[in-house]
Amino acid sequence: MKKQFLKFLKRGFLFGLFLTLLGFQQLQAQQTVTGTVSDEEGPIPGANIVIQGTNTGVTTDFDGNFSIEASPEDVLVISYIGYATQNITVGNQTNIDVTLQTDQQQLDEVIVIGYGTTRKKDVTGAVSRVTSESFENQPVTRVDEALQGRAAGVTVAKANGAPGAGIKVRIRGVNSITGNNDPLVVIDGVLGGDLSTLNPNDIASLDVLKDASATAIYGVRGSNGVILVTTKRGSGKGKINVDFFTTVSQVPDFLPTLADNVGEFARIENLRKSNIGQNPTFTDAEIAGFIANGGTNYQDEILRTGFSQNLQLSASGSEGNVRYFLSGNYRDEEGIVINTGYQQLTLRSNLEAQISDKFKVGLNIFGSRGQTKNNFESFGNGQGSLIAKA
């Protein structure tokens, strides 16, 4: 009996020693792998590095650096929203630098829904998304130009034809005959924004929430729909962008005038007066002057070729744990009606600092100043006609 017990004890000791050596060998196989995740513009903060088939993973810091314990046979899965995922076998590498390529299809699937971000396939409500990539290479000076025709069920127009006129947005038509039909505008989480004051160059995305399920979080304020505006943030190496463009506006077709036939008009007018027994309105000398000199084309006196110019300047990037985006925009519009125009200056500063892994501080500052010259809104209110204003 004693011999059998010693034999069992010996076998148990050898088995335990075998397991210990096996675990030690696996532990020895683990190595520290460091590296950097970046794209074409610079490091990517917050990228995910996960060992395939496990829950072990890390994220990159603001400089795109990471460090993870892995075995040579492990496969690292590197991913980030908007970029194609890459799988890399560790092998004997101790330093792995990865450059991710953008995946436009994946980027389009991520939308803002009022209480966070999610994938489009997981959203049950009606949401339309417009990203800056869809209009960044176009001469867009106003947000309504960026949104118009790019979101289903959304009608966008200027309130009137005057330079600098307000923006009228209707989501799925008119909901009230006498009430307000304007949607709620939320800019970077702040309710009650004004789209007409925004610089399109500052916008990263526009998400339009169109039904009750998507707008429930905002209550009655979102009954006409919600437009969520996300402005740009800095990332990667510092860069400066300058954009300048001009546009020309013309009235396509002029109405026929009597300027070239004013003499004939004067004769007809005198004939009319004669037929009803009244004295003629024009003398023969006046009629001869009309024929010789022609009349006044009042359309030429009122209308002109409209001209506008737009200057945009921005600086963005990241330094250590700080991200920044600074921009300025100057817009000058001359209307097709003489003595009408609009000037606007906007400034924006988006700063963000990562104090620790769980604490982040941000400061967004925005200012806009617009000046209107002889706005159409004053015409027809007893202060004079278009001719008087011109």
mmCIF file of C-alpha atoms in Angstrom:
data_model
loop_
_atom_site.group_PDB
_atom_site.id
_atom_site.type_symbol
_atom_site.label_atom_id
_atom_site.label_comp_id
_atom_site.label_asym_id
_atom_site.label_seq_id
_atom_site.Cartn_x
_atom_site.Cartn_y
_atom_site.Cartn_z
ATOM 1 C CA MET A 1 0.000 0.000 0.000
ATOM 2 C CA LYS A 2 2.825 2.343 0.912
ATOM 3 C CA LYS A 3 4.687 1.571 -2.332
ATOM 4 C CA GLN A 4 1.576 2.343 -4.389
ATOM 5 C CA PHE A 5 1.148 5.705 -2.609
ATOM 6 C CA LEU A 6 4.789 6.667 -3.251
ATOM 7 C CA LYS A 7 4.423 5.641 -6.882
ATOM 8 C CA PHE A 8 1.278 7.813 -7.242
ATOM 9 C CA LEU A 9 2.994 10.728 -5.514
ATOM 10 C CA LYS A 10 5.998 10.423 -7.838
ATOM 11 C CA ARG A 11 3.782 10.423 -10.924
ATOM 12 C CA GLY A 12 1.853 13.470 -9.639
ATOM 13 C CA PHE A 13 5.100 15.325 -8.997
ATOM 14 C CA LEU A 14 6.385 14.586 -12.490
ATOM 15 C CA PHE A 15 3.079 15.653 -14.061
ATOM 16 C CA GLY A 16 3.056 18.920 -12.102
ATOM 17 C CA LEU A 17 6.672 19.554 -13.074
ATOM 18 C CA PHE A 18 5.751 18.988 -16.729
ATOM 19 C CA LEU A 19 2.893 21.515 -16.544
ATOM 20 C CA THR A 20 5.158 24.049 -14.848
ATOM 21 C CA LEU A 21 7.834 23.710 -17.511
ATOM 22 C CA LEU A 22 5.195 23.962 -20.255
ATOM 23 C CA GLY A 23 3.774 27.168 -18.760
ATOM 24 C CA PHE A 24 7.289 28.557 -18.314
ATOM 25 C CA GLN A 25 8.051 27.815 -21.969
ATOM 26 C CA GLN A 26 4.891 29.631 -23.069
ATOM 27 C CA LEU A 27 5.739 32.547 -20.812
ATOM 28 C CA GLN A 28 9.205 32.714 -22.289
ATOM 29 C CA ALA A 29 7.654 32.801 -25.788
ATOM 30 C CA GLN A 30 5.792 36.040 -24.975
ATOM 31 C CA GLN A 31 7.532 39.187 -26.210
ATOM 32 C CA THR A 32 6.838 42.902 -26.141
ATOM 33 C CA VAL A 33 5.802 44.250 -29.523
ATOM 34 C CA THR A 34 5.802 48.008 -30.085
ATOM 35 C CA GLY A 35 4.943 50.070 -33.108
ATOM 36 C CA THR A 36 3.101 52.984 -34.675
ATOM 37 C CA VAL A 37 -0.220 53.135 -36.530
ATOM 38 C CA SER A 38 -0.581 55.955 -39.054
ATOM 39 C CA ASP A 39 -2.222 56.972 -42.313
ATOM 40 C CA GLU A 40 -1.066 59.144 -45.198
ATOM 41 C CA GLU A 41 -1.353 62.308 -43.103
ATOM 42 C CA GLY A 42 0.238 61.141 -39.838
ATOM 43 C CA PRO A 43 -0.283 59.059 -36.665
ATOM 44 C CA ILE A 44 -3.751 57.732 -35.806
ATOM 45 C CA PRO A 45 -4.703 58.062 -32.116
ATOM 46 C CA GLY A 46 -7.223 55.547 -30.735
ATOM 47 C CA ALA A 47 -6.557 52.747 -33.246
ATOM 48 C CA ASN A 48 -7.293 49.211 -31.979
ATOM 49 C CA ILE A 49 -4.658 46.451 -31.834
ATOM 50 C CA VAL A 50 -6.127 43.071 -30.811
ATOM 51 C CA ILE A 51 -4.599 39.584 -30.765
ATOM 52 C CA GLN A 52 -6.755 37.540 -33.137
ATOM 53 C CA GLY A 53 -9.073 35.074 -31.398
ATOM 54 C CA THR A 54 -8.625 36.666 -27.955
ATOM 55 C CA ASN A 55 -9.903 39.614 -25.956
ATOM 56 C CA THR A 56 -6.376 40.930 -25.433
ATOM 57 C CA GLY A 57 -5.761 44.286 -27.029
ATOM 58 C CA VAL A 58 -4.588 47.874 -26.677
ATOM 59 C CA THR A 59 -5.218 51.249 -28.323
ATOM 60 C CA THR A 60 -2.726 53.739 -29.708
ATOM 61 C CA ASP A 61 -1.925 56.984 -27.897
ATOM 62 C CA PHE A 62 -2.131 60.475 -29.431
ATOM 63 C CA ASP A 63 1.122 59.878 -31.288
ATOM 64 C CA GLY A 64 -0.142 56.579 -32.740
ATOM 65 C CA ASN A 65 2.209 54.435 -30.596
ATOM 66 C CA PHE A 66 1.281 51.093 -28.993
ATOM 67 C CA SER A 67 2.852 48.293 -26.949
ATOM 68 C CA ILE A 68 1.462 44.771 -26.497
ATOM 69 C CA GLU A 69 2.622 41.374 -25.194
ATOM 70 C CA ALA A 70 2.326 38.711 -27.901
ATOM 71 C CA SER A 71 3.777 35.389 -29.040
ATOM 72 C CA PRO A 72 5.511 34.855 -32.408
ATOM 73 C CA GLU A 73 2.560 32.831 -33.711
ATOM 74 C CA ASP A 74 -0.014 35.484 -32.723
ATOM 75 C CA VAL A 75 -1.768 37.599 -35.350
ATOM 76 C CA LEU A 76 -2.340 41.272 -34.594
ATOM 77 C CA VAL A 77 -5.575 42.784 -35.928
ATOM 78 C CA ILE A 78 -5.171 46.543 -36.442
ATOM 79 C CA SER A 79 -8.374 48.491 -37.067
ATOM 80 C CA TYR A 80 -9.855 51.978 -36.908
ATOM 81 C CA ILE A 81 -13.179 53.453 -38.024
ATOM 82 C CA GLY A 82 -13.007 54.564 -41.634
ATOM 83 C CA TYR A 83 -9.906 52.476 -42.450
ATOM 84 C CA ALA A 84 -9.377 48.989 -43.867
ATOM 85 C CA THR A 85 -8.412 46.410 -41.204
ATOM 86 C CA GLN A 86 -4.956 44.799 -41.420
ATOM 87 C CA ASN A 87 -3.829 41.418 -40.005
ATOM 88 C CA ILE A 88 -0.114 41.018 -39.240
ATOM 89 C CA THR A 89 1.666 37.905 -37.897
ATOM 90 C CA VAL A 90 4.107 38.790 -35.118
ATOM 91 C CA GLY A 91 6.859 36.258 -35.908
ATOM 92 C CA ASN A 92 10.248 37.518 -34.747
ATOM 93 C CA GLN A 93 9.276 41.174 -35.053
ATOM 94 C CA THR A 94 9.516 43.411 -31.998
ATOM 95 C CA ASN A 95 8.613 46.625 -33.816
ATOM 96 C CA ILE A 96 5.699 46.856 -36.241
ATOM 97 C CA ASP A 97 4.792 50.075 -38.051
ATOM 98 C CA VAL A 98 1.462 50.000 -39.871
ATOM 99 C CA THR A 99 -0.001 52.412 -42.428
ATOM 100 C CA LEU A 100 -3.781 52.078 -42.724
ATOM 101 C CA GLN A 101 -5.652 52.855 -45.925
ATOM 102 C CA THR A 102 -8.989 54.676 -45.860
ATOM 103 C CA ASP A 103 -12.126 52.649 -46.513
ATOM 104 C CA GLN A 104 -14.780 55.059 -47.817
ATOM 105 C CA GLN A 105 -17.531 52.437 -47.681
ATOM 106 C CA GLN A 106 -16.878 51.754 -44.015
ATOM 107 C CA LEU A 107 -16.650 55.469 -43.253
ATOM 108 C CA ASP A 108 -20.050 56.133 -44.804
ATOM 109 C CA GLU A 109 -21.614 53.473 -42.591
ATOM 110 C CA VAL A 110 -20.775 55.339 -39.367
ATOM 111 C CA ILE A 111 -23.337 58.029 -38.493
ATOM 112 C CA VAL A 112 -24.222 60.308 -35.588
ATOM 113 C CA ILE A 113 -27.623 59.633 -34.010
ATOM 114 C CA GLY A 114 -27.915 62.279 -31.299
ATOM 115 C CA TYR A 115 -26.687 60.209 -28.371
ATOM 116 C CA GLY A 116 -23.478 58.864 -29.904
ATOM 117 C CA THR A 117 -22.249 57.237 -33.095
ATOM 118 C CA THR A 118 -23.216 53.881 -34.552
ATOM 119 C CA ARG A 119 -23.099 51.900 -37.761
ATOM 120 C CA LYS A 120 -25.747 52.653 -40.327
ATOM 121 C CA LYS A 121 -26.863 49.016 -40.460
ATOM 122 C CA ASP A 122 -27.756 49.166 -36.743
ATOM 123 C CA VAL A 123 -30.017 52.224 -37.098
ATOM 124 C CA THR A 124 -33.763 51.607 -37.362
ATOM 125 C CA GLY A 125 -34.737 55.243 -37.954
ATOM 126 C CA ALA A 126 -34.474 57.382 -41.072
ATOM 127 C CA VAL A 127 -31.080 59.100 -41.115
ATOM 128 C CA SER A 128 -29.194 60.759 -43.977
ATOM 129 C CA ARG A 129 -25.509 61.619 -43.818
ATOM 130 C CA VAL A 130 -23.497 64.163 -45.805
ATOM 131 C CA THR A 131 -19.722 64.198 -45.322
ATOM 132 C CA SER A 132 -17.262 66.947 -46.197
ATOM 133 C CA GLU A 133 -15.706 64.732 -48.892
ATOM 134 C CA SER A 134 -18.835 65.162 -51.027
ATOM 135 C CA PHE A 135 -18.341 68.925 -51.439
ATOM 136 C CA GLU A 136 -14.761 69.725 -50.405
ATOM 137 C CA ASN A 137 -13.572 70.275 -54.005
ATOM 138 C CA GLN A 138 -16.535 72.445 -54.978
ATOM 139 C CA PRO A 139 -16.973 76.239 -54.620
ATOM 140 C CA VAL A 140 -19.436 75.953 -51.747
ATOM 141 C CA THR A 141 -19.874 79.166 -49.736
ATOM 142 C CA ARG A 142 -22.977 78.288 -47.695
ATOM 143 C CA VAL A 143 -24.209 75.251 -45.808
ATOM 144 C CA ASP A 144 -27.423 75.128 -47.841
ATOM 145 C CA GLU A 145 -25.311 74.608 -50.978
ATOM 146 C CA ALA A 146 -23.511 71.732 -49.255
ATOM 147 C CA LEU A 147 -26.745 70.058 -48.109
ATOM 148 C CA GLN A 148 -28.982 70.684 -51.108
ATOM 149 C CA GLY A 149 -29.670 67.573 -53.181
ATOM 150 C CA ARG A 150 -27.480 65.319 -51.016
ATOM 151 C CA ALA A 151 -30.026 64.115 -48.432
ATOM 152 C CA ALA A 152 -33.256 62.323 -49.365
ATOM 153 C CA GLY A 153 -36.423 64.012 -48.133
ATOM 154 C CA VAL A 154 -34.644 67.283 -47.336
ATOM 155 C CA THR A 155 -35.509 70.503 -49.183
ATOM 156 C CA VAL A 156 -33.059 73.382 -48.845
ATOM 157 C CA ALA A 157 -33.435 76.921 -50.206
ATOM 158 C CA LYS A 158 -32.596 80.521 -49.400
ATOM 159 C CA ALA A 159 -35.343 82.480 -47.650
ATOM 160 C CA ASN A 160 -35.214 85.040 -50.513
ATOM 161 C CA GLY A 161 -32.939 86.138 -53.334
ATOM 162 C CA ALA A 162 -30.985 88.731 -51.372
ATOM 163 C CA PRO A 163 -27.270 88.206 -50.685
ATOM 164 C CA GLY A 164 -26.794 86.717 -47.221
ATOM 165 C CA ALA A 165 -30.429 85.651 -46.912
ATOM 166 C CA GLY A 166 -31.310 83.051 -44.305
ATOM 167 C CA ILE A 167 -31.552 79.326 -45.004
ATOM 168 C CA LYS A 168 -34.912 77.568 -45.160
ATOM 169 C CA VAL A 169 -34.730 73.797 -44.546
ATOM 170 C CA ARG A 170 -37.722 71.470 -44.672
ATOM 171 C CA ILE A 171 -37.443 67.818 -43.684
ATOM 172 C CA ARG A 172 -40.167 65.646 -45.213
ATOM 173 C CA GLY A 173 -42.310 68.630 -46.149
ATOM 174 C CA VAL A 174 -44.325 71.099 -44.083
ATOM 175 C CA ASN A 175 -45.650 69.820 -40.748
ATOM 176 C CA SER A 176 -47.605 72.908 -39.670
ATOM 177 C CA ILE A 177 -49.595 75.498 -41.625
ATOM 178 C CA THR A 178 -49.209 78.320 -39.121
ATOM 179 C CA GLY A 179 -46.404 77.104 -36.850
ATOM 180 C CA ASN A 180 -42.640 76.898 -37.197
ATOM 181 C CA ASN A 181 -41.376 74.253 -39.624
ATOM 182 C CA ASP A 182 -37.643 74.753 -39.099
ATOM 183 C CA PRO A 183 -35.677 71.692 -37.926
ATOM 184 C CA LEU A 184 -33.590 71.725 -34.766
ATOM 185 C CA VAL A 185 -29.904 72.386 -35.476
ATOM 186 C CA VAL A 186 -27.325 70.870 -33.101
ATOM 187 C CA ILE A 187 -23.705 71.949 -33.632
ATOM 188 C CA ASP A 188 -21.138 69.834 -31.758
ATOM 189 C CA GLY A 189 -23.776 68.971 -29.157
ATOM 190 C CA VAL A 190 -24.991 72.567 -28.675
ATOM 191 C CA LEU A 191 -28.692 73.032 -29.467
ATOM 192 C CA GLY A 192 -30.172 75.942 -31.402
ATOM 193 C CA GLY A 193 -27.441 76.643 -33.949
ATOM 194 C CA ASP A 194 -27.847 78.701 -37.127
ATOM 195 C CA LEU A 195 -26.749 77.067 -40.375
ATOM 196 C CA SER A 196 -26.408 80.399 -42.195
ATOM 197 C CA THR A 197 -23.538 81.468 -39.909
ATOM 198 C CA LEU A 198 -21.440 78.334 -40.465
ATOM 199 C CA ASN A 199 -18.413 78.054 -42.712
ATOM 200 C CA PRO A 200 -18.804 74.909 -44.883
ATOM 201 C CA ASN A 201 -15.052 74.348 -44.641
ATOM 202 C CA ASP A 202 -15.448 73.753 -40.878
ATOM 203 C CA ILE A 203 -17.945 70.904 -41.306
ATOM 204 C CA ALA A 204 -16.860 67.277 -41.030
ATOM 205 C CA SER A 205 -20.357 65.794 -41.422
ATOM 206 C CA LEU A 206 -24.067 66.618 -41.471
ATOM 207 C CA ASP A 207 -26.473 63.980 -40.117
ATOM 208 C CA VAL A 208 -30.188 64.548 -40.721
ATOM 209 C CA LEU A 209 -32.590 62.735 -38.357
ATOM 210 C CA LYS A 210 -35.979 62.563 -40.030
ATOM 211 C CA ASP A 211 -38.436 60.481 -38.008
ATOM 212 C CA ALA A 212 -39.850 60.229 -34.495
ATOM 213 C CA SER A 213 -37.566 57.428 -33.329
ATOM 214 C CA ALA A 214 -34.457 59.391 -34.256
ATOM 215 C CA THR A 215 -35.619 62.656 -32.676
ATOM 216 C CA ALA A 216 -37.197 61.310 -29.479
ATOM 217 C CA ILE A 217 -34.202 62.406 -27.418
ATOM 218 C CA TYR A 218 -34.915 66.081 -28.253
ATOM 219 C CA GLY A 219 -38.641 66.018 -27.482
ATOM 220 C CA VAL A 220 -40.953 68.529 -29.156
ATOM 221 C CA ARG A 221 -37.977 70.586 -30.335
ATOM 222 C CA GLY A 222 -37.132 67.812 -32.779
ATOM 223 C CA SER A 223 -40.649 67.425 -34.182
ATOM 224 C CA ASN A 224 -39.568 68.985 -37.492
ATOM 225 C CA GLY A 225 -36.416 66.877 -37.680
ATOM 226 C CA VAL A 226 -32.884 67.374 -36.388
ATOM 227 C CA ILE A 227 -29.686 68.350 -38.193
ATOM 228 C CA LEU A 228 -26.557 67.249 -36.328
ATOM 229 C CA VAL A 229 -23.458 69.189 -37.375
ATOM 230 C CA THR A 230 -20.022 67.815 -36.482
ATOM 231 C CA THR A 231 -17.127 70.198 -37.055
ATOM 232 C CA LYS A 232 -13.584 69.182 -37.900
ATOM 233 C CA ARG A 233 -10.867 68.202 -35.435
ATOM 234 C CA GLY A 234 -7.127 68.252 -35.926
ATOM 235 C CA SER A 235 -5.051 65.104 -36.379
ATOM 236 C CA GLY A 236 -1.650 64.078 -37.656
ATOM 237 C CA LYS A 237 1.064 66.463 -38.702
ATOM 238 C CA GLY A 238 0.336 70.173 -38.731
ATOM 239 C CA LYS A 239 -0.909 71.542 -42.040
ATOM 240 C CA ILE A 240 -2.269 74.797 -43.424
ATOM 241 C CA ASN A 241 -4.953 75.002 -46.120
ATOM 242 C CA VAL A 242 -5.840 78.105 -48.135
ATOM 243 C CA ASP A 243 -8.808 78.199 -50.537
ATOM 244 C CA PHE A 244 -9.933 81.156 -52.629
ATOM 245 C CA PHE A 245 -12.545 81.265 -55.352
ATOM 246 C CA THR A 246 -14.886 83.713 -57.031
ATOM 247 C CA THR A 247 -18.293 83.369 -58.665
ATOM 248 C CA VAL A 248 -20.241 85.488 -61.153
ATOM 249 C CA SER A 249 -24.052 85.828 -61.276
ATOM 250 C CA GLN A 250 -26.089 87.166 -64.181
ATOM 251 C CA VAL A 251 -29.758 87.562 -65.057
ATOM 252 C CA PRO A 252 -30.192 85.085 -67.942
ATOM 253 C CA ASP A 253 -33.000 86.758 -69.913
ATOM 254 C CA PHE A 254 -34.101 90.395 -69.855
ATOM 255 C CA LEU A 255 -37.730 91.315 -70.421
ATOM 256 C CA PRO A 256 -38.415 93.273 -73.633
ATOM 257 C CA THR A 257 -38.319 97.035 -73.088
ATOM 258 C CA LEU A 258 -39.550 100.165 -74.861
ATOM 259 C CA ALA A 259 -36.174 101.863 -74.622
ATOM 260 C CA ASP A 260 -35.517 101.523 -78.356
ATOM 261 C CA ASN A 261 -39.095 102.396 -79.380
ATOM 262 C CA VAL A 262 -39.861 105.205 -76.986
ATOM 263 C CA GLY A 263 -40.582 107.623 -79.867
ATOM 264 C CA GLU A 264 -43.243 105.291 -81.239
ATOM 265 C CA PHE A 265 -44.676 104.904 -77.739
ATOM 266 C CA ALA A 266 -44.920 108.710 -77.401
ATOM 267 C CA ARG A 267 -46.824 108.976 -80.697
ATOM 268 C CA ILE A 268 -49.282 106.245 -79.625
ATOM 269 C CA GLU A 269 -49.791 107.979 -76.298
ATOM 270 C CA ASN A 270 -50.572 111.293 -78.022
ATOM 271 C CA LEU A 271 -52.980 109.502 -80.371
ATOM 272 C CA ARG A 272 -54.776 107.967 -77.401
ATOM 273 C CA LYS A 273 -55.156 111.353 -75.764
ATOM 274 C CA SER A 274 -56.458 112.845 -79.024
ATOM 275 C CA ASN A 275 -59.085 110.116 -79.390
ATOM 276 C CA ILE A 276 -60.565 110.966 -76.009
ATOM 277 C CA GLY A 277 -60.430 114.736 -76.572
ATOM 278 C CA GLN A 278 -57.418 115.501 -74.374
ATOM 279 C CA ASN A 279 -54.264 117.474 -75.077
ATOM 280 C CA PRO A 280 -51.215 115.449 -76.188
ATOM 281 C CA THR A 281 -48.740 114.398 -73.510
ATOM 282 C CA PHE A 282 -45.583 114.886 -75.577
ATOM 283 C CA THR A 283 -44.600 117.703 -77.926
ATOM 284 C CA ASP A 284 -43.151 117.098 -81.363
ATOM 285 C CA ALA A 285 -39.763 118.300 -80.107
ATOM 286 C CA GLU A 286 -39.823 115.761 -77.271
ATOM 287 C CA ILE A 287 -40.758 112.969 -79.633
ATOM 288 C CA ALA A 288 -37.898 113.951 -81.951
ATOM 289 C CA GLY A 289 -35.538 113.862 -78.963
ATOM 290 C CA PHE A 290 -36.754 110.377 -78.014
ATOM 291 C CA ILE A 291 -36.113 109.123 -81.527
ATOM 292 C CA ALA A 292 -32.666 110.688 -81.656
ATOM 293 C CA ASN A 293 -31.454 109.740 -78.181
ATOM 294 C CA GLY A 294 -33.565 106.717 -77.267
ATOM 295 C CA GLY A 295 -35.174 106.117 -73.888
ATOM 296 C CA THR A 296 -33.969 104.824 -70.539
ATOM 297 C CA ASN A 297 -33.626 101.063 -70.007
ATOM 298 C CA TYR A 298 -34.509 100.839 -66.341
ATOM 299 C CA GLN A 299 -33.448 97.198 -66.145
ATOM 300 C CA ASP A 300 -29.914 98.308 -66.962
ATOM 301 C CA GLU A 301 -30.216 100.988 -64.298
ATOM 302 C CA ILE A 302 -31.227 98.457 -61.645
ATOM 303 C CA LEU A 303 -29.473 95.200 -62.513
ATOM 304 C CA ARG A 304 -25.801 94.341 -62.876
ATOM 305 C CA THR A 305 -23.477 91.331 -62.976
ATOM 306 C CA GLY A 306 -23.198 89.923 -59.461
ATOM 307 C CA PHE A 307 -19.760 89.077 -58.120
ATOM 308 C CA SER A 308 -18.707 87.190 -55.008
ATOM 309 C CA GLN A 309 -15.417 86.081 -53.508
ATOM 310 C CA ASN A 310 -14.638 83.614 -50.755
ATOM 311 C CA LEU A 311 -11.402 83.187 -48.806
ATOM 312 C CA GLN A 312 -10.885 80.249 -46.429
ATOM 313 C CA LEU A 313 -7.862 79.655 -44.219
ATOM 314 C CA SER A 314 -7.397 76.744 -41.799
ATOM 315 C CA ALA A 315 -4.646 75.162 -39.713
ATOM 316 C CA SER A 316 -4.948 71.733 -38.086
ATOM 317 C CA GLY A 317 -2.861 68.989 -36.524
ATOM 318 C CA SER A 318 -1.816 67.432 -33.224
ATOM 319 C CA GLU A 319 1.138 67.963 -30.903
ATOM 320 C CA GLY A 320 1.588 65.374 -28.172
ATOM 321 C CA ASN A 321 -1.751 65.054 -26.382
ATOM 322 C CA VAL A 322 -3.224 68.217 -27.917
ATOM 323 C CA ARG A 323 -5.304 68.379 -31.096
ATOM 324 C CA TYR A 324 -6.209 71.663 -32.762
ATOM 325 C CA PHE A 325 -8.256 73.022 -35.649
ATOM 326 C CA LEU A 326 -8.271 76.761 -36.398
ATOM 327 C CA SER A 327 -10.111 78.364 -39.295
ATOM 328 C CA GLY A 328 -11.205 81.707 -40.682
ATOM 329 C CA ASN A 329 -13.533 82.575 -43.545
ATOM 330 C CA TYR A 330 -14.280 85.851 -45.325
ATOM 331 C CA ARG A 331 -17.160 86.052 -47.796
ATOM 332 C CA ASP A 332 -18.116 89.085 -49.891
ATOM 333 C CA GLU A 333 -21.193 88.989 -52.148
ATOM 334 C CA GLU A 334 -22.437 91.657 -54.545
ATOM 335 C CA GLY A 335 -26.054 91.132 -55.594
ATOM 336 C CA ILE A 336 -27.369 91.413 -59.136
ATOM 337 C CA VAL A 337 -29.389 94.439 -57.967
ATOM 338 C CA ILE A 338 -27.293 97.588 -57.626
ATOM 339 C CA ASN A 339 -26.459 98.602 -54.036
ATOM 340 C CA THR A 340 -27.191 95.160 -52.586
ATOM 341 C CA GLY A 341 -24.578 92.921 -51.003
ATOM 342 C CA TYR A 342 -23.439 90.947 -47.996
ATOM 343 C CA GLN A 343 -20.173 90.498 -46.103
ATOM 344 C CA GLN A 344 -19.451 87.824 -43.492
ATOM 345 C CA LEU A 345 -16.456 86.936 -41.344
ATOM 346 C CA THR A 346 -16.342 83.694 -39.317
ATOM 347 C CA LEU A 347 -13.676 82.372 -36.953
ATOM 348 C CA ARG A 348 -13.473 78.954 -35.288
ATOM 349 C CA SER A 349 -11.109 77.330 -32.803
ATOM 350 C CA ASN A 350 -11.477 73.656 -31.780
ATOM 351 C CA LEU A 351 -8.947 72.547 -29.158
ATOM 352 C CA GLU A 352 -8.790 69.162 -27.429
ATOM 353 C CA ALA A 353 -6.329 67.837 -24.845
ATOM 354 C CA GLN A 354 -6.080 64.257 -23.544
ATOM 355 C CA ILE A 355 -5.101 64.685 -19.889
ATOM 356 C CA SER A 356 -5.218 60.954 -19.104
ATOM 357 C CA ASP A 357 -6.748 57.746 -20.439
ATOM 358 C CA LYS A 358 -10.093 58.650 -18.847
ATOM 359 C CA PHE A 359 -10.012 62.456 -18.828
ATOM 360 C CA LYS A 360 -10.237 64.718 -21.871
ATOM 361 C CA VAL A 361 -10.681 68.495 -22.052
ATOM 362 C CA GLY A 362 -12.003 70.403 -25.065
ATOM 363 C CA LEU A 363 -12.633 74.047 -25.917
ATOM 364 C CA ASN A 364 -14.675 75.105 -28.957
ATOM 365 C CA ILE A 365 -14.932 78.813 -29.813
ATOM 366 C CA PHE A 366 -16.952 80.173 -32.734
ATOM 367 C CA GLY A 367 -17.734 83.707 -33.853
ATOM 368 C CA SER A 368 -19.535 85.138 -36.860
ATOM 369 C CA ARG A 369 -20.303 88.683 -38.019
ATOM 370 C CA GLY A 370 -22.391 89.545 -41.058
ATOM 371 C CA GLN A 371 -23.307 92.877 -42.631
ATOM 372 C CA THR A 372 -26.085 93.320 -45.188
ATOM 373 C CA LYS A 373 -26.398 96.178 -47.663
ATOM 374 C CA ASN A 374 -29.934 97.110 -48.805
ATOM 375 C CA ASN A 375 -31.420 93.679 -48.160
ATOM 376 C CA PHE A 376 -34.472 92.778 -50.245
ATOM 377 C CA GLU A 377 -36.416 92.324 -47.029
ATOM 378 C CA SER A 378 -36.774 96.122 -46.793
ATOM 379 C CA PHE A 379 -38.163 96.437 -50.323
ATOM 380 C CA GLY A 380 -41.897 96.893 -50.595
ATOM 381 C CA ASN A 381 -42.395 97.857 -46.946
ATOM 382 C CA GLY A 382 -43.121 101.511 -47.683
ATOM 383 C CA GLN A 383 -39.483 102.589 -47.814
ATOM 384 C CA GLY A 384 -39.277 102.651 -51.604
ATOM 385 C CA SER A 385 -39.094 100.481 -54.689
ATOM 386 C CA LEU A 386 -36.198 98.670 -56.316
ATOM 387 C CA ILE A 387 -35.626 101.714 -58.537
ATOM 388 C CA ALA A 388 -35.445 104.010 -55.525
ATOM 389 C CA LYS A 389 -33.056 101.662 -53.733
ATOM 390 C CA ALA A 390 -30.807 101.456 -56.777
#
